[in-house]
Amino acid sequence: MGDKLWGGRFRMKTDLLVNSFNSSIGFDKRLYAQDIAGSIAHCRMLGRCGIISENESVSIIEALGEIKRRMDRRELVPDDDYEDIHSFVEKMLVENVGPAGEKLHTGRSRNDQVALDVRLYVRDAVARIAGLIKEAMKALVIMAEKHIDTIMPGYTHLQRAQPIVLAHHLMAYYEMLKRDRKRFQESLSRINVLPLGSAALAGSTFKLDRDMVAEELGFAGISANSMDAVSDRDFVLEYLFDASLLMMHLSRLSEEIILWNSQEFRFVSISDSFCTGSSIMPQKKNPDVPELIRGKTGRVYGNLMGLLTVMKGLPLAYNKDLQEDKEVLFDTVDTVEMCLEVMKALLGELTFDIERLKNSCSKGFLTATDLAEYLVGRGVTFRQAHEITGRIVLYASDCGKELHELSMEEMKGFSRQIGQDIYPWLTPEGSVSRRTLKGGTAPDTVKEGIARAKEELGLD
Ligand code: ARG
C-alpha cells in the first residue's frame, strides 16, 4: 500500500472505499513527466537559493531523472495504491536517495504542484494540436487544388442556391481550421504562467526564486495571486472550449461528407477501406468514420459542460472537486487528436463525382441571381430586377423549363432590357467566373486563396 504524504495527524487508516474513491493515480499517472520536470526545476531552485544544500539538490535531481527514465521505459509503473502521481514520485525519490528526498516538497504544496503539472500538460497538448490542425489544413488545400474548376451547387437551407466551385466549399473549412489553430495558439499566453510558489494557497515563507523556476520551465511569467493560481482552471476550460469549437467544425464537415456520400446526393464516394458494412444488409457500405467524428463532438461538448459545472460553485482556494479537471481534459485531448488524424486521412479517401456535381447545377434555377444582377447592369433597380426574375422563374417552373431553356421572346416578355447576351450569364460556369470579388467563388479568386494558403502552410 502506498504510504500517504499526510499520515501524521490521523489515528485511523483510510477506509478502503475512501481510498479508491479519493485517489487519482489511475488517471493522473499520465502527468508523470510533467510532475518530474516541475520537481527538478523546483529542486534546482531550492539548491540555488540555499534552502537545501547543493549536494542534496544534485542527488535529488539525478534520482528524479532516473525515475523518469525508468517510467519512460515502463520498468517503473505507478502502483494504483498510491494516492496520486505526486505521492508516487516522492515515495520513489525517498526510496532512492533517502532523507534528502524528503526535502523536495519544501515550499510547495500539491495544490500548486498539480496546477503546474496540468499547465505543462496543456501547453504540450496545444503544441501537438496546432501541428495536427495544420496537417488537416494541408489535406484540405491539397484536395481543394484538384477541384478549382469543379462546379457544384452551393446550398442555403439545404436547397440549391447558387453554383460554386468545390474548392471554395473546401476552403471554407480551411478558414475554420485556421481560426481554430490560432485560437489554441493564442491561449498559450494564459497557459504559460507559473503557479509554483503559491504553495497551498497563501504563498510561502521560504525565499523561493519563482522567476528562476519559471525560466527553467519555459514559462513567460509567474502568477500574481497565490489563491487564484491554485484554484484557476480557466486554461483547461479554454482548451476544452477551443476543442469543442474545433470538433463542431469537424462535425459539420463530417455531416457534409455523410450527406454527399448518400444515395440521394452521390456527390462523393468514400473508399472501401474507410467504410464499414452491415451484419444483416449485404449491400450496405456505411460512412462510420465521419459519423463517429460527428458523434464524438458530443462527448467533447459534454467535457466542457462538465468542467464548467464543476467550477461554478467552488469557493477559493483549492477544493478536491478540482481533481475532476483531469479526466475530462485527457479524454478531450485523446478524442480531438484522434479525430483530427482520422479526418485528415479520410479526406484522402474521398472521390468526387465531378460530372454529377456539375449536372446538379442544371436544375433548380441556380443562376436566377445572375439574371437579376444582369438586369441591374441594364439600369433596372435591384428590387425590380428581383421581382422580374422571380416572375420569370415562376413562369419557367410552370412550363417545366430551366432559365437557359427559355427563348429570347419568352424572356423579353418579362423585360425589354434582356438581350441575347443574357445566355452566358445563365450557365453555372458563367455564374462562378463572374464572382471575382475578394472572397468569392470565381475559380481565379479561389486559386489565389489556395496559393496564399499554401504559402501559409509552407507547401510548394
Ligand atoms: N490529485 C489532486 C488533484 O488532482 C492533487 C492535489 C491534491 N491536493 C490536496 N490538497 N488534496 O487535484
PDB file of C-alpha atoms in Angstrom, residues 119-292:
ATOM      1  CA  ARG A 119      -0.337  23.689 -17.203  1.00  0.00           C
ATOM      2  CA  LEU A 120       2.699  21.882 -18.566  1.00  0.00           C
ATOM      3  CA  TYR A 121       0.453  19.170 -19.949  1.00  0.00           C
ATOM      4  CA  VAL A 122      -1.941  21.590 -21.657  1.00  0.00           C
ATOM      5  CA  ARG A 123       0.995  23.528 -23.068  1.00  0.00           C
ATOM      6  CA  ASP A 124       2.266  20.367 -24.761  1.00  0.00           C
ATOM      7  CA  ALA A 125      -1.233  19.458 -25.899  1.00  0.00           C
ATOM      8  CA  VAL A 126      -1.597  22.866 -27.556  1.00  0.00           C
ATOM      9  CA  ALA A 127       1.666  22.420 -29.431  1.00  0.00           C
ATOM     10  CA  ARG A 128       0.529  18.990 -30.622  1.00  0.00           C
ATOM     11  CA  ILE A 129      -2.923  20.078 -31.701  1.00  0.00           C
ATOM     12  CA  ALA A 130      -1.547  23.068 -33.587  1.00  0.00           C
ATOM     13  CA  GLY A 131       0.535  20.594 -35.587  1.00  0.00           C
ATOM     14  CA  LEU A 132      -2.379  18.233 -36.177  1.00  0.00           C
ATOM     15  CA  ILE A 133      -4.698  21.026 -37.270  1.00  0.00           C
ATOM     16  CA  LYS A 134      -2.046  22.170 -39.701  1.00  0.00           C
ATOM     17  CA  GLU A 135      -1.910  18.672 -41.195  1.00  0.00           C
ATOM     18  CA  ALA A 136      -5.676  18.654 -41.690  1.00  0.00           C
ATOM     19  CA  MET A 137      -5.449  22.113 -43.277  1.00  0.00           C
ATOM     20  CA  LYS A 138      -2.861  20.770 -45.704  1.00  0.00           C
ATOM     21  CA  ALA A 139      -5.125  17.888 -46.648  1.00  0.00           C
ATOM     22  CA  LEU A 140      -7.950  20.341 -47.371  1.00  0.00           C
ATOM     23  CA  VAL A 141      -5.734  22.539 -49.526  1.00  0.00           C
ATOM     24  CA  ILE A 142      -4.353  19.594 -51.468  1.00  0.00           C
ATOM     25  CA  MET A 143      -7.875  18.405 -52.215  1.00  0.00           C
ATOM     26  CA  ALA A 144      -9.137  21.908 -52.991  1.00  0.00           C
ATOM     27  CA  GLU A 145      -6.360  22.369 -55.500  1.00  0.00           C
ATOM     28  CA  LYS A 146      -7.727  19.455 -57.524  1.00  0.00           C
ATOM     29  CA  HIS A 147     -11.199  20.971 -57.636  1.00  0.00           C
ATOM     30  CA  ILE A 148     -10.722  24.603 -58.582  1.00  0.00           C
ATOM     31  CA  ASP A 149     -12.875  24.053 -61.657  1.00  0.00           C
ATOM     32  CA  THR A 150     -15.283  21.521 -60.201  1.00  0.00           C
ATOM     33  CA  ILE A 151     -18.637  23.257 -60.277  1.00  0.00           C
ATOM     34  CA  MET A 152     -21.342  22.192 -57.874  1.00  0.00           C
ATOM     35  CA  PRO A 153     -24.440  23.619 -56.261  1.00  0.00           C
ATOM     36  CA  GLY A 154     -23.960  25.765 -53.190  1.00  0.00           C
ATOM     37  CA  TYR A 155     -26.804  25.425 -50.701  1.00  0.00           C
ATOM     38  CA  THR A 156     -28.749  27.527 -48.289  1.00  0.00           C
ATOM     39  CA  HIS A 157     -31.473  25.827 -46.234  1.00  0.00           C
ATOM     40  CA  LEU A 158     -30.132  22.678 -47.916  1.00  0.00           C
ATOM     41  CA  GLN A 159     -31.844  23.926 -51.080  1.00  0.00           C
ATOM     42  CA  ARG A 160     -29.819  24.526 -54.207  1.00  0.00           C
ATOM     43  CA  ALA A 161     -28.861  28.192 -54.146  1.00  0.00           C
ATOM     44  CA  GLN A 162     -26.050  29.214 -56.482  1.00  0.00           C
ATOM     45  CA  PRO A 163     -23.268  27.461 -58.356  1.00  0.00           C
ATOM     46  CA  ILE A 164     -19.922  27.417 -56.565  1.00  0.00           C
ATOM     47  CA  VAL A 165     -16.694  25.531 -57.085  1.00  0.00           C
ATOM     48  CA  LEU A 166     -15.905  22.610 -54.804  1.00  0.00           C
ATOM     49  CA  ALA A 167     -12.531  24.140 -53.927  1.00  0.00           C
ATOM     50  CA  HIS A 168     -14.358  27.160 -52.491  1.00  0.00           C
ATOM     51  CA  HIS A 169     -16.500  24.911 -50.332  1.00  0.00           C
ATOM     52  CA  LEU A 170     -13.465  23.009 -49.067  1.00  0.00           C
ATOM     53  CA  MET A 171     -11.516  26.179 -48.416  1.00  0.00           C
ATOM     54  CA  ALA A 172     -14.332  27.371 -46.154  1.00  0.00           C
ATOM     55  CA  TYR A 173     -13.268  24.579 -43.794  1.00  0.00           C
ATOM     56  CA  TYR A 174      -9.675  25.655 -44.197  1.00  0.00           C
ATOM     57  CA  GLU A 175     -10.652  29.046 -42.783  1.00  0.00           C
ATOM     58  CA  MET A 176     -12.415  27.442 -39.824  1.00  0.00           C
ATOM     59  CA  LEU A 177      -9.415  25.294 -39.002  1.00  0.00           C
ATOM     60  CA  LYS A 178      -7.111  28.252 -39.405  1.00  0.00           C
ATOM     61  CA  ARG A 179      -9.094  30.152 -36.774  1.00  0.00           C
ATOM     62  CA  ASP A 180      -9.106  27.099 -34.516  1.00  0.00           C
ATOM     63  CA  ARG A 181      -5.366  26.771 -34.728  1.00  0.00           C
ATOM     64  CA  LYS A 182      -4.862  30.445 -33.955  1.00  0.00           C
ATOM     65  CA  ARG A 183      -7.288  30.225 -31.049  1.00  0.00           C
ATOM     66  CA  PHE A 184      -5.306  27.391 -29.474  1.00  0.00           C
ATOM     67  CA  GLN A 185      -2.041  29.220 -30.021  1.00  0.00           C
ATOM     68  CA  GLU A 186      -3.382  32.424 -28.526  1.00  0.00           C
ATOM     69  CA  SER A 187      -4.441  30.564 -25.399  1.00  0.00           C
ATOM     70  CA  LEU A 188      -0.745  29.886 -24.707  1.00  0.00           C
ATOM     71  CA  SER A 189      -0.287  33.339 -23.220  1.00  0.00           C
ATOM     72  CA  ARG A 190      -2.703  32.360 -20.446  1.00  0.00           C
ATOM     73  CA  ILE A 191      -1.461  28.792 -20.017  1.00  0.00           C
ATOM     74  CA  ASN A 192       2.188  29.661 -19.869  1.00  0.00           C
ATOM     75  CA  VAL A 193       2.226  31.164 -16.379  1.00  0.00           C
ATOM     76  CA  LEU A 194       3.987  29.532 -13.420  1.00  0.00           C
ATOM     77  CA  PRO A 195       1.756  28.775 -10.405  1.00  0.00           C
ATOM     78  CA  LEU A 196       4.552  27.226  -8.311  1.00  0.00           C
ATOM     79  CA  GLY A 197       5.420  29.328  -5.274  1.00  0.00           C
ATOM     80  CA  SER A 198       1.740  29.693  -4.391  1.00  0.00           C
ATOM     81  CA  ALA A 199       2.068  26.682  -2.070  1.00  0.00           C
ATOM     82  CA  ALA A 200      -1.248  25.561  -0.558  1.00  0.00           C
ATOM     83  CA  LEU A 201      -2.979  28.911  -1.071  1.00  0.00           C
ATOM     84  CA  ALA A 202      -1.165  31.665   0.791  1.00  0.00           C
ATOM     85  CA  GLY A 203       2.315  31.622  -0.713  1.00  0.00           C
ATOM     86  CA  SER A 204       5.458  30.593   1.134  1.00  0.00           C
ATOM     87  CA  THR A 205       7.722  31.806   3.936  1.00  0.00           C
ATOM     88  CA  PHE A 206      10.746  30.467   2.064  1.00  0.00           C
ATOM     89  CA  LYS A 207      12.577  32.876  -0.181  1.00  0.00           C
ATOM     90  CA  LEU A 208      11.844  30.896  -3.330  1.00  0.00           C
ATOM     91  CA  ASP A 209      13.082  32.272  -6.628  1.00  0.00           C
ATOM     92  CA  ARG A 210       9.917  31.920  -8.660  1.00  0.00           C
ATOM     93  CA  ASP A 211      11.354  33.644 -11.698  1.00  0.00           C
ATOM     94  CA  MET A 212      14.157  31.141 -11.871  1.00  0.00           C
ATOM     95  CA  VAL A 213      11.690  28.240 -11.869  1.00  0.00           C
ATOM     96  CA  ALA A 214       9.575  29.996 -14.490  1.00  0.00           C
ATOM     97  CA  GLU A 215      12.578  30.455 -16.703  1.00  0.00           C
ATOM     98  CA  GLU A 216      13.754  26.879 -16.332  1.00  0.00           C
ATOM     99  CA  LEU A 217      10.321  25.572 -17.286  1.00  0.00           C
ATOM    100  CA  GLY A 218       9.912  27.999 -20.173  1.00  0.00           C
ATOM    101  CA  PHE A 219       7.075  29.987 -18.641  1.00  0.00           C
ATOM    102  CA  ALA A 220       6.588  33.555 -19.801  1.00  0.00           C
ATOM    103  CA  GLY A 221       5.712  34.773 -16.336  1.00  0.00           C
ATOM    104  CA  ILE A 222       4.598  33.913 -12.806  1.00  0.00           C
ATOM    105  CA  SER A 223       1.104  34.018 -11.319  1.00  0.00           C
ATOM    106  CA  ALA A 224       0.236  37.224  -9.465  1.00  0.00           C
ATOM    107  CA  ASN A 225      -2.074  35.822  -6.802  1.00  0.00           C
ATOM    108  CA  SER A 226      -1.460  32.572  -4.943  1.00  0.00           C
ATOM    109  CA  MET A 227      -5.156  31.946  -4.259  1.00  0.00           C
ATOM    110  CA  ASP A 228      -6.069  32.387  -7.884  1.00  0.00           C
ATOM    111  CA  ALA A 229      -3.111  30.301  -9.035  1.00  0.00           C
ATOM    112  CA  VAL A 230      -4.080  27.163  -7.102  1.00  0.00           C
ATOM    113  CA  SER A 231      -7.762  27.289  -7.941  1.00  0.00           C
ATOM    114  CA  ASP A 232      -7.680  28.544 -11.526  1.00  0.00           C
ATOM    115  CA  ARG A 233      -8.564  26.059 -14.237  1.00  0.00           C
ATOM    116  CA  ASP A 234      -9.542  28.636 -16.853  1.00  0.00           C
ATOM    117  CA  PHE A 235      -6.767  27.389 -19.082  1.00  0.00           C
ATOM    118  CA  VAL A 236      -8.217  23.869 -19.033  1.00  0.00           C
ATOM    119  CA  LEU A 237     -11.659  25.224 -19.829  1.00  0.00           C
ATOM    120  CA  GLU A 238     -10.187  27.256 -22.636  1.00  0.00           C
ATOM    121  CA  TYR A 239      -8.645  24.146 -24.122  1.00  0.00           C
ATOM    122  CA  LEU A 240     -11.989  22.351 -23.787  1.00  0.00           C
ATOM    123  CA  PHE A 241     -13.822  25.215 -25.433  1.00  0.00           C
ATOM    124  CA  ASP A 242     -11.300  25.546 -28.247  1.00  0.00           C
ATOM    125  CA  ALA A 243     -11.564  21.792 -28.735  1.00  0.00           C
ATOM    126  CA  SER A 244     -15.367  22.000 -28.764  1.00  0.00           C
ATOM    127  CA  LEU A 245     -15.300  24.620 -31.467  1.00  0.00           C
ATOM    128  CA  LEU A 246     -12.806  22.607 -33.470  1.00  0.00           C
ATOM    129  CA  MET A 247     -14.968  19.498 -33.108  1.00  0.00           C
ATOM    130  CA  MET A 248     -18.015  21.471 -34.202  1.00  0.00           C
ATOM    131  CA  HIS A 249     -16.172  22.312 -37.420  1.00  0.00           C
ATOM    132  CA  LEU A 250     -15.042  18.725 -37.947  1.00  0.00           C
ATOM    133  CA  SER A 251     -18.590  17.614 -37.255  1.00  0.00           C
ATOM    134  CA  ARG A 252     -20.057  19.943 -39.874  1.00  0.00           C
ATOM    135  CA  LEU A 253     -17.545  18.718 -42.423  1.00  0.00           C
ATOM    136  CA  SER A 254     -18.368  15.136 -41.437  1.00  0.00           C
ATOM    137  CA  GLU A 255     -22.056  15.813 -41.844  1.00  0.00           C
ATOM    138  CA  GLU A 256     -21.465  17.098 -45.370  1.00  0.00           C
ATOM    139  CA  ILE A 257     -19.365  14.084 -46.271  1.00  0.00           C
ATOM    140  CA  ILE A 258     -22.130  11.816 -44.946  1.00  0.00           C
ATOM    141  CA  LEU A 259     -24.789  13.683 -46.921  1.00  0.00           C
ATOM    142  CA  TRP A 260     -22.733  13.830 -50.080  1.00  0.00           C
ATOM    143  CA  ASN A 261     -21.956  10.143 -49.799  1.00  0.00           C
ATOM    144  CA  SER A 262     -25.666   9.242 -49.565  1.00  0.00           C
ATOM    145  CA  GLN A 263     -27.587   7.671 -52.451  1.00  0.00           C
ATOM    146  CA  GLU A 264     -29.633  10.857 -52.609  1.00  0.00           C
ATOM    147  CA  PHE A 265     -26.634  13.084 -53.328  1.00  0.00           C
ATOM    148  CA  ARG A 266     -23.955  10.724 -54.665  1.00  0.00           C
ATOM    149  CA  PHE A 267     -21.509  13.626 -54.840  1.00  0.00           C
ATOM    150  CA  VAL A 268     -18.675  11.707 -53.260  1.00  0.00           C
ATOM    151  CA  SER A 269     -17.676   8.189 -52.509  1.00  0.00           C
ATOM    152  CA  ILE A 270     -15.557   7.125 -49.597  1.00  0.00           C
ATOM    153  CA  SER A 271     -13.073   4.362 -50.347  1.00  0.00           C
ATOM    154  CA  ASP A 272     -13.908   0.888 -49.065  1.00  0.00           C
ATOM    155  CA  SER A 273     -11.054   0.962 -46.597  1.00  0.00           C
ATOM    156  CA  PHE A 274     -12.724   3.862 -44.777  1.00  0.00           C
ATOM    157  CA  CYS A 275     -16.235   2.388 -44.664  1.00  0.00           C
ATOM    158  CA  THR A 276     -17.852  -0.483 -42.857  1.00  0.00           C
ATOM    159  CA  GLY A 277     -20.640  -2.911 -43.679  1.00  0.00           C
ATOM    160  CA  SER A 278     -23.809  -4.173 -42.108  1.00  0.00           C
ATOM    161  CA  SER A 279     -24.171  -7.524 -40.343  1.00  0.00           C
ATOM    162  CA  ILE A 280     -27.563  -8.088 -41.961  1.00  0.00           C
ATOM    163  CA  MET A 281     -27.844  -5.980 -45.101  1.00  0.00           C
ATOM    164  CA  PRO A 282     -25.222  -7.278 -47.507  1.00  0.00           C
ATOM    165  CA  GLN A 283     -25.366  -4.268 -49.806  1.00  0.00           C
ATOM    166  CA  LYS A 284     -24.508  -1.686 -47.142  1.00  0.00           C
ATOM    167  CA  LYS A 285     -21.404   0.448 -47.132  1.00  0.00           C
ATOM    168  CA  ASN A 286     -21.652   2.885 -44.282  1.00  0.00           C
ATOM    169  CA  PRO A 287     -19.781   6.117 -43.560  1.00  0.00           C
ATOM    170  CA  ASP A 288     -18.994   5.214 -39.941  1.00  0.00           C
ATOM    171  CA  VAL A 289     -15.841   7.304 -39.841  1.00  0.00           C
ATOM    172  CA  PRO A 290     -17.399  10.753 -40.346  1.00  0.00           C
ATOM    173  CA  GLU A 291     -20.375   9.621 -38.249  1.00  0.00           C
ATOM    174  CA  LEU A 292     -18.062   8.864 -35.351  1.00  0.00           C
TER     175      LEU A 292
END
